[in-house]
PDB file of C-alpha atoms in Angstrom:
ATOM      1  CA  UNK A   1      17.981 -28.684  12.988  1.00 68.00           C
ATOM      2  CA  UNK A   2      13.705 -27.965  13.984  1.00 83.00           C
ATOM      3  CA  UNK A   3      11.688 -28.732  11.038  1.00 93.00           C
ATOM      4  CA  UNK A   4       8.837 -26.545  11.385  1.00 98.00           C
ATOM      5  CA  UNK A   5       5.384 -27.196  10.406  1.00 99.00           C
ATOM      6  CA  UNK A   6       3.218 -24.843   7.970  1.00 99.00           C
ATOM      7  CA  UNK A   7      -0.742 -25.358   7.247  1.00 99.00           C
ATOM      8  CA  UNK A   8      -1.702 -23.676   4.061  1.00 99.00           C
ATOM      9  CA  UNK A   9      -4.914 -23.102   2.614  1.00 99.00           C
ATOM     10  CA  UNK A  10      -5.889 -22.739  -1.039  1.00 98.00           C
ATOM     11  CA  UNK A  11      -2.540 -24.826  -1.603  1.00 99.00           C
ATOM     12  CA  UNK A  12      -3.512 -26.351  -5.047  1.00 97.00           C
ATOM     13  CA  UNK A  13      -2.521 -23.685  -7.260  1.00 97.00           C
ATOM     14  CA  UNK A  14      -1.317 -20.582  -7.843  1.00 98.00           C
ATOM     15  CA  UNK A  15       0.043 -18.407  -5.505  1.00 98.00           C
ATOM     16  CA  UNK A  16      -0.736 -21.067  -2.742  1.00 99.00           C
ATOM     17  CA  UNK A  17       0.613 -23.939  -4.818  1.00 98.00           C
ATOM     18  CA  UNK A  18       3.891 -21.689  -5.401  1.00 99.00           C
ATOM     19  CA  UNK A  19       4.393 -20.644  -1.255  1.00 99.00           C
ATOM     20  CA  UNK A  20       4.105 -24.738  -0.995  1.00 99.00           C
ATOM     21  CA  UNK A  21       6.842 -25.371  -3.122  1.00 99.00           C
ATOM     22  CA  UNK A  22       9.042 -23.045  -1.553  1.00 99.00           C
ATOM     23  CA  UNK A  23       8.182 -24.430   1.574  1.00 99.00           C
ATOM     24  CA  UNK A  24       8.871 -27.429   1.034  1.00 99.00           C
ATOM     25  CA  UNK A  25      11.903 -27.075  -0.747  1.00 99.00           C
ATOM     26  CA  UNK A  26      13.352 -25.336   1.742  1.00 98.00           C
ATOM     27  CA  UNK A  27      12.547 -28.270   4.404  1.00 98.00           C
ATOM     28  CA  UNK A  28       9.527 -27.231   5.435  1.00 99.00           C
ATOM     29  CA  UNK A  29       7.102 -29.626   6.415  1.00 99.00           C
ATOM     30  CA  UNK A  30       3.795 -28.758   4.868  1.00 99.00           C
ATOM     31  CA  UNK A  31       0.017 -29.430   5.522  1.00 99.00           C
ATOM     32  CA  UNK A  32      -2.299 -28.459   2.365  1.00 99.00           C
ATOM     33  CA  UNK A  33      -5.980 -29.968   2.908  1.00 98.00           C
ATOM     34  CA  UNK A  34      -8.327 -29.948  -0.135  1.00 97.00           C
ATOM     35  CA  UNK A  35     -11.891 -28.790   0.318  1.00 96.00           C
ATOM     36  CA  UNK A  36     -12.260 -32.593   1.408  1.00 97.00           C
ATOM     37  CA  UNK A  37     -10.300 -32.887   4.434  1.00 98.00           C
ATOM     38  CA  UNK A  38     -11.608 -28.597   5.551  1.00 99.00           C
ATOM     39  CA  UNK A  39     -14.540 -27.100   4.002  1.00 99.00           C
ATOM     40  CA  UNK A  40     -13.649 -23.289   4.717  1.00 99.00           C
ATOM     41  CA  UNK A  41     -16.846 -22.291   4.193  1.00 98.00           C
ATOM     42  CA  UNK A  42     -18.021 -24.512   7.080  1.00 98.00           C
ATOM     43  CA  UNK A  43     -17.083 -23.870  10.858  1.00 98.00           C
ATOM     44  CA  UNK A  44     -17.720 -27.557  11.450  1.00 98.00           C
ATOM     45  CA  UNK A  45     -15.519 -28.883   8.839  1.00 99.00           C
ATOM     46  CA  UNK A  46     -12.499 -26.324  10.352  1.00 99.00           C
ATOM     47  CA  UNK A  47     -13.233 -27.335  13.722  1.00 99.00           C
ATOM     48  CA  UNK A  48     -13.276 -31.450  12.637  1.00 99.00           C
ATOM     49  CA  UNK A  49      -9.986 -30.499  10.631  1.00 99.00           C
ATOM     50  CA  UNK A  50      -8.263 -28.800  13.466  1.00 98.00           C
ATOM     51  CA  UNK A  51      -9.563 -31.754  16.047  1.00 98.00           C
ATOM     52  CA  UNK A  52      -7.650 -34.410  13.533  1.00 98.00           C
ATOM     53  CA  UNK A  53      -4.659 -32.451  13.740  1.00 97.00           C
ATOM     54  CA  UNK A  54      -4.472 -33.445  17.921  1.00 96.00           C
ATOM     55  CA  UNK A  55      -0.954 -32.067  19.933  1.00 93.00           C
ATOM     56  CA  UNK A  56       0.863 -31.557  16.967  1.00 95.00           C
ATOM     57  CA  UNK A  57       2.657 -28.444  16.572  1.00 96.00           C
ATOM     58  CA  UNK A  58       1.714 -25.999  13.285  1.00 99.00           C
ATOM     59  CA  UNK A  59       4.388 -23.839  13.640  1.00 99.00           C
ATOM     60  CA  UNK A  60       3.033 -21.685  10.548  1.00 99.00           C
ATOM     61  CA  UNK A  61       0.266 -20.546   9.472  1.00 99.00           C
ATOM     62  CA  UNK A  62      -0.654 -19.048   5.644  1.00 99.00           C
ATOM     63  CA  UNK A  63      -3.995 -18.005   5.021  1.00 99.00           C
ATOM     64  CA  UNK A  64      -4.583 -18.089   1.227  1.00 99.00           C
ATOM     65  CA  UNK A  65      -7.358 -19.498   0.145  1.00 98.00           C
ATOM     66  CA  UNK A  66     -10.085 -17.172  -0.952  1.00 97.00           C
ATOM     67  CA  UNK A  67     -13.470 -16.596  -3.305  1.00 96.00           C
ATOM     68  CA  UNK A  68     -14.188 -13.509  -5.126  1.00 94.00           C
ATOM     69  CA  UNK A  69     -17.624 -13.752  -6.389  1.00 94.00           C
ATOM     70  CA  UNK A  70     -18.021 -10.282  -8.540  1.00 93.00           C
ATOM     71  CA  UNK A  71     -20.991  -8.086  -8.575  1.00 95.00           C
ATOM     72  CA  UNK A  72     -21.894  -4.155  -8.247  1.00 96.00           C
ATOM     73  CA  UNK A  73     -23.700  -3.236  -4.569  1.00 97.00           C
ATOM     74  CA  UNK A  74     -27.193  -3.600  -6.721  1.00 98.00           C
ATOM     75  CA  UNK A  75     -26.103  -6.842  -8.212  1.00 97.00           C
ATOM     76  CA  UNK A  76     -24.365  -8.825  -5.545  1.00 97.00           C
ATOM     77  CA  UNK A  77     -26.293 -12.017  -3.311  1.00 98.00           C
ATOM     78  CA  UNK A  78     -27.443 -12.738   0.209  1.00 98.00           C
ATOM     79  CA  UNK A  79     -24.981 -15.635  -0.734  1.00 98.00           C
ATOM     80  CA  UNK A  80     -22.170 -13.976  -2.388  1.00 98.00           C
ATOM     81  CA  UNK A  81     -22.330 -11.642   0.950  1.00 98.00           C
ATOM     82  CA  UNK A  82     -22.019 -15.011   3.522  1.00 98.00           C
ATOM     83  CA  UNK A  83     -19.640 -16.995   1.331  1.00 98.00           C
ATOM     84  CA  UNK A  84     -17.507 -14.602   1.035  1.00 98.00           C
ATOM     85  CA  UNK A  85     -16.770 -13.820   4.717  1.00 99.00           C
ATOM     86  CA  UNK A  86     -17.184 -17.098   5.323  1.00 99.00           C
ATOM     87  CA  UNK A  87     -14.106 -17.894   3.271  1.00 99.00           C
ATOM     88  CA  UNK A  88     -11.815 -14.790   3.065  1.00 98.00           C
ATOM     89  CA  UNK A  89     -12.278 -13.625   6.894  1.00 99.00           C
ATOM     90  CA  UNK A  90     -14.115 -15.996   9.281  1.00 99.00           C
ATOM     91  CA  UNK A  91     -11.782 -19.311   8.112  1.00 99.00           C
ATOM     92  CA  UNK A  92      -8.932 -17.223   8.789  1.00 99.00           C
ATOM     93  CA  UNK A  93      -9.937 -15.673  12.311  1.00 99.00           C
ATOM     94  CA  UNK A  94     -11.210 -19.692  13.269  1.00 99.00           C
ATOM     95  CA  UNK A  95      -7.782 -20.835  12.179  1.00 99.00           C
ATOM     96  CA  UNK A  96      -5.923 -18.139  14.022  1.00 99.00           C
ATOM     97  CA  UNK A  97      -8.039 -18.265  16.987  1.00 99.00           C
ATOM     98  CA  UNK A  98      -6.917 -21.955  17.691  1.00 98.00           C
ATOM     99  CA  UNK A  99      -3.807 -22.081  16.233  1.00 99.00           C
ATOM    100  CA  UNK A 100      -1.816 -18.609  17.434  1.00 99.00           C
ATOM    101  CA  UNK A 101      -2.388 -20.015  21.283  1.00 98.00           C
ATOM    102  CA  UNK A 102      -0.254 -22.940  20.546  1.00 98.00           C
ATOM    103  CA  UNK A 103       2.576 -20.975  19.081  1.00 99.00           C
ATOM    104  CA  UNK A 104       2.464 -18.141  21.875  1.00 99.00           C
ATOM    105  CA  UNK A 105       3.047 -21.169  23.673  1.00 98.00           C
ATOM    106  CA  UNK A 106       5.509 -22.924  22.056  1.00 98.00           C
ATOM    107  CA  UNK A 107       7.397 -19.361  22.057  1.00 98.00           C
ATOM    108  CA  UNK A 108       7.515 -19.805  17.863  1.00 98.00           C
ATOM    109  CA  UNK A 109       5.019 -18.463  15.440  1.00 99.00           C
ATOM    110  CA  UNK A 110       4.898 -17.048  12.147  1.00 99.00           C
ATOM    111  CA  UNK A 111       1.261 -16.140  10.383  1.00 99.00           C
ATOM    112  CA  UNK A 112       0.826 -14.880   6.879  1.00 99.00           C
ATOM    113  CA  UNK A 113      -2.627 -13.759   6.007  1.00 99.00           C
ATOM    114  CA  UNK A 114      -2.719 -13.462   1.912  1.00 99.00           C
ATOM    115  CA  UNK A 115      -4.722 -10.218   1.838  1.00 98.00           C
ATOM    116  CA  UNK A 116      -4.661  -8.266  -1.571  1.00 97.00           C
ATOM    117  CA  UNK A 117      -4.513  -4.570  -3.937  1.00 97.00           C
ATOM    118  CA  UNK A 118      -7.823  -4.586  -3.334  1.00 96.00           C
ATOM    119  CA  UNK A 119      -7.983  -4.562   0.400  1.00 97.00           C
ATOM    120  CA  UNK A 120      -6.359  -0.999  -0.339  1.00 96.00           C
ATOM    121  CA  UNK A 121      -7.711   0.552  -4.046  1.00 95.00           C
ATOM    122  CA  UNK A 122     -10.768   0.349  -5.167  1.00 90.00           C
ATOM    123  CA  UNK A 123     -12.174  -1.242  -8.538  1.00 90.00           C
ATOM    124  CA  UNK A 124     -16.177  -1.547  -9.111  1.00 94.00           C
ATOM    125  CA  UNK A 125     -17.897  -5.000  -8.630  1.00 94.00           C
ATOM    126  CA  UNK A 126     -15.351  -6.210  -6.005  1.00 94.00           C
ATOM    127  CA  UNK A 127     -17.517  -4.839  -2.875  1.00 96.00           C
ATOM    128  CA  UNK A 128     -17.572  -7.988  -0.742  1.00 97.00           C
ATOM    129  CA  UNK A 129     -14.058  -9.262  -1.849  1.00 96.00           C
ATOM    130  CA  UNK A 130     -12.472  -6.059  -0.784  1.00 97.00           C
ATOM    131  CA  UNK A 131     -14.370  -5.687   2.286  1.00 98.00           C
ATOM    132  CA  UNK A 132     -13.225  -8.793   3.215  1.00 98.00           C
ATOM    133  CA  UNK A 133      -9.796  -8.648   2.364  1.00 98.00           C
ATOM    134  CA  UNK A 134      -9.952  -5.219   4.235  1.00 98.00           C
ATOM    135  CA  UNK A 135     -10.792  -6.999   7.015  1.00 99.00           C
ATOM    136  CA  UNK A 136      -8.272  -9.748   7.038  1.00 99.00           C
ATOM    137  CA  UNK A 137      -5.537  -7.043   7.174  1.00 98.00           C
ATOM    138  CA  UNK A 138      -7.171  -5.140  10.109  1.00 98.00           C
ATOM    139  CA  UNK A 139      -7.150  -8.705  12.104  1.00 99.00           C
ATOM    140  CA  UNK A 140      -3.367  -8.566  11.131  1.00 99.00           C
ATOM    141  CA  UNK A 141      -2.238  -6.044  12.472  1.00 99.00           C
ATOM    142  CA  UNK A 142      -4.361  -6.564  15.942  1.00 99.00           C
ATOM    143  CA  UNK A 143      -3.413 -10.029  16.410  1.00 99.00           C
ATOM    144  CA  UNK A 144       0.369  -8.947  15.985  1.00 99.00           C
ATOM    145  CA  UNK A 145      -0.289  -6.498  18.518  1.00 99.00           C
ATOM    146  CA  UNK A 146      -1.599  -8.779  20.990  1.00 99.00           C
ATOM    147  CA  UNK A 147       1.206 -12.055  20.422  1.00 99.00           C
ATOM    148  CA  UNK A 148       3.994  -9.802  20.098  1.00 99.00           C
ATOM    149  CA  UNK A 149       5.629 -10.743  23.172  1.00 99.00           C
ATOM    150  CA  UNK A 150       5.961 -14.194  22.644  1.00 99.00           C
ATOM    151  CA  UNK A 151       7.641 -14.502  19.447  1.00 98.00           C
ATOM    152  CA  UNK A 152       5.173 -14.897  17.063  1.00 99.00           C
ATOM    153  CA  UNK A 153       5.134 -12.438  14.145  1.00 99.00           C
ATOM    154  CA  UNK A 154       2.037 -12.003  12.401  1.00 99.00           C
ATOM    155  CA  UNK A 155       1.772 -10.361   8.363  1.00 99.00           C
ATOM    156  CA  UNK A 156      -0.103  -9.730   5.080  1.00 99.00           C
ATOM    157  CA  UNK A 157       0.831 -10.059   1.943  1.00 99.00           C
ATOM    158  CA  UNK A 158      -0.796  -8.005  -0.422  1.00 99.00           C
ATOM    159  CA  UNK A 159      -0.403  -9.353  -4.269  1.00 98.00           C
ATOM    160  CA  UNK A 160      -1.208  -6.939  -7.497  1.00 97.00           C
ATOM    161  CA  UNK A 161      -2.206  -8.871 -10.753  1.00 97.00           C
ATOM    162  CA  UNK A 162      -0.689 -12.579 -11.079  1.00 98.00           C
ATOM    163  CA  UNK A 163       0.704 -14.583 -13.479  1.00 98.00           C
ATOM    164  CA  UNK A 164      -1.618 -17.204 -12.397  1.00 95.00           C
ATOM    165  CA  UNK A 165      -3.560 -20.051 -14.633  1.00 91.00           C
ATOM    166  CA  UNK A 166      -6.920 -18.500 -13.593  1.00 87.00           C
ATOM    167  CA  UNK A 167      -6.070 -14.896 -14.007  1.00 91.00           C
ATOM    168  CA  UNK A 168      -4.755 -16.270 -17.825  1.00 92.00           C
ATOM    169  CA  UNK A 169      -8.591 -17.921 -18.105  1.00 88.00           C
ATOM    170  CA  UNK A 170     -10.645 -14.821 -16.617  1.00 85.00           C
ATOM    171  CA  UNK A 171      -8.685 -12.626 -19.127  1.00 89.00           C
ATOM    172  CA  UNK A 172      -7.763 -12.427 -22.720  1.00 93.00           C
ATOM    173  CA  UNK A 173      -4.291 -11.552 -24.235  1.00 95.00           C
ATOM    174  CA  UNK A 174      -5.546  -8.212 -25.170  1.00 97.00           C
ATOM    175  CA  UNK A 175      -7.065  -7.376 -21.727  1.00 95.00           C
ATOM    176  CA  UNK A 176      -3.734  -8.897 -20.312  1.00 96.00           C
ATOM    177  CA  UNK A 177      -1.692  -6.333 -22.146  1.00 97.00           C
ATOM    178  CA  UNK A 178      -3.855  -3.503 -21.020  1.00 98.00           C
ATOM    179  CA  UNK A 179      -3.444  -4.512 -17.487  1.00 97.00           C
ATOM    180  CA  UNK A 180       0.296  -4.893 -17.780  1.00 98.00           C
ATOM    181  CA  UNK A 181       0.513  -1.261 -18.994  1.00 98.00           C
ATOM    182  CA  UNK A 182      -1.528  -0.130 -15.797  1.00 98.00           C
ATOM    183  CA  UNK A 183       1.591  -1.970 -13.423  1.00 99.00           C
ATOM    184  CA  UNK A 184       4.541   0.630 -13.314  1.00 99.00           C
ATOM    185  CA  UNK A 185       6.639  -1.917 -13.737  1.00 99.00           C
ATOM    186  CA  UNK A 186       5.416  -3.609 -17.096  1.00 98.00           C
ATOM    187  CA  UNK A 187       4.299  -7.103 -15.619  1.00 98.00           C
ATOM    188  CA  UNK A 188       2.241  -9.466 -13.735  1.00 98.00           C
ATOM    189  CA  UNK A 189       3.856 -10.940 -10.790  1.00 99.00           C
ATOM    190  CA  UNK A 190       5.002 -14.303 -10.903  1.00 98.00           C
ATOM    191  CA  UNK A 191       3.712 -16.584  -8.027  1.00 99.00           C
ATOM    192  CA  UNK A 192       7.544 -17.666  -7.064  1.00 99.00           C
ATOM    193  CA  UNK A 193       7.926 -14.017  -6.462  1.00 99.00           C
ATOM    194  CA  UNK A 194       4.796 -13.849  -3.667  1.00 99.00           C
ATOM    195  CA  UNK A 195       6.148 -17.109  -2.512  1.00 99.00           C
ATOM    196  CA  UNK A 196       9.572 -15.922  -1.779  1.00 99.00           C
ATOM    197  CA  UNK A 197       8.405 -13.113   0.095  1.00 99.00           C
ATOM    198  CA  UNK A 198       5.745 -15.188   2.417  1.00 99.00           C
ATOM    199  CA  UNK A 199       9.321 -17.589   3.014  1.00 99.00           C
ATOM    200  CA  UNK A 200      11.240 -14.746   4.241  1.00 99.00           C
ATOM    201  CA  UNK A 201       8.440 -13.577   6.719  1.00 99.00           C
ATOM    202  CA  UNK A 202       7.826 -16.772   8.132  1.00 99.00           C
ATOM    203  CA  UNK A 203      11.376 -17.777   8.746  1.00 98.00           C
ATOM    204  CA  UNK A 204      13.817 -17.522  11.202  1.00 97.00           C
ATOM    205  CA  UNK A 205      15.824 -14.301   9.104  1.00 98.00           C
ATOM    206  CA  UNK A 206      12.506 -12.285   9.718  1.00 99.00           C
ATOM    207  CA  UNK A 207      12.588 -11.312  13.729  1.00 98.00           C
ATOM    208  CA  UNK A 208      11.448  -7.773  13.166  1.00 99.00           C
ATOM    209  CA  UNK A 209       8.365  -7.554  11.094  1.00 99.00           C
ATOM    210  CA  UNK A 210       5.152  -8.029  12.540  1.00 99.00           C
ATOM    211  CA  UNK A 211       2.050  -6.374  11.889  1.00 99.00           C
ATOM    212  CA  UNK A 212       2.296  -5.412   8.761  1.00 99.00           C
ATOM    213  CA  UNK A 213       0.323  -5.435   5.134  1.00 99.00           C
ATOM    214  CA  UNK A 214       3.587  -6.238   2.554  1.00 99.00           C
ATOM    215  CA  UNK A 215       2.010  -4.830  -1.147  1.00 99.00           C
ATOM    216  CA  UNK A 216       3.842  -6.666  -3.875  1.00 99.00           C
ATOM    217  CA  UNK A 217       2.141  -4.921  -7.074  1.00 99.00           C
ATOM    218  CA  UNK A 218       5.250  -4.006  -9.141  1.00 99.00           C
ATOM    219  CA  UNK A 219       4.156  -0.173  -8.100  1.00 99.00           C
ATOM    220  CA  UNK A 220       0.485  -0.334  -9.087  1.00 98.00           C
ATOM    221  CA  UNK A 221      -0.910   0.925  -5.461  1.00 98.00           C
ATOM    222  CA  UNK A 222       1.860   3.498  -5.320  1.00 96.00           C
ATOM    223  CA  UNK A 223       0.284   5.293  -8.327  1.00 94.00           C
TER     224      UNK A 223
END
């Protein structure tokens, strides 16, 4: 039986912590470097990263970590503007760009980008966020385009609201209940539930989807 091999960003919690567990229960070998080991904000620190890793085979790759400094057009920073793409898009494209070559290669690949709602609808003071996110998805679907052929499938996943420790500390109960009753479906997704859905994608059952930006939102964007 292959083990395959998935590097995943943002892996210490939340949604990221939940698509490692999956992962890895289902025999998945996993990479999950801290800030320490890959500064994403840093195209040195990816490069050194990516150098460390040598031959070996990533057979997976999930692109979750992300920032998502808030602020109106007026409001936001020269630095809010350069961290942000520094995280949520160039990291991603710098990963892809050295990693999708091997897989075309080794005739294997599966890439999930963790896009979001946002990338999609529009809320005020999350300019830069969804711009990048926005972009992230657009890289999706042309990188799919171009690796087709050689058997690796590139995706987004798109969460709505999540039942996720920081989204229960950037929100009170009351605002939590409000936002539930804007979610056709009467909830916040649980990060098992993202998780599951980045498993199928990147396994051997999905041979058919590539390309695509997968909204899991309980209906919200449908609205």
């Amino acid at each position: 039986m292959t083990v395959r091999t998935a590097l995943i960003t943002g892996a210490s919690r939340g949604i990221g912590k939940a698509i490692r567990e999956a992962f890895e229960a289902s025999g998945i070998a996993v990479l999950a470097p801290g800030r320490t080991e890959m500064d994403l904000s840093d195209a040195r620190s990816i490069a050194a990263y990516l150098d460390s890793l040598g031959s070996r085979q990533i057979d997976i790759l999930i692109n979750n970590a992300g920032i998502n400094p808030l602020g109106g057009i007026s409001e936001i920073t020269d630095e809010d503007i350069r961290s942000t793409i520094a995280v949520n898009l160039e990291a991603p494209l710098f990963l892809m760009r050295t990693l999708v070559p091997r897989m075309e290669k080794n005739g294997w690949g599966r890439v999930v980008n963790i896009s979001s709602i946002w990338s999609e609808v529009s809320k005020p003071r999350r300019i830069v966020y969804s711009s990048t996110k926005a972009g992230l998805s657009a890289a999706t679907r042309t990188i799919a385009v171009e690796v087709a052929s050689h058997g690796v499938l590139v995706n987004a996943v798109a969460p709505g609201y999540t039942n996720t420790e920081l989204t229960r500390q950037n929100n009170p109960p009351d605002v939590l209940a409000a936002i539930e009753q804007t979610i056709p479906q009467g909830r916040l997704a649980e990060p098992r539930e993202i998780a599951e859905l980045v498993l199928f994608l990147c396994s051997d059952r999905n041979s058919y989807i590539t390309g695509q930006t997968i909204f899991i939102d309980g209906g919200f964007t449908c609205q």
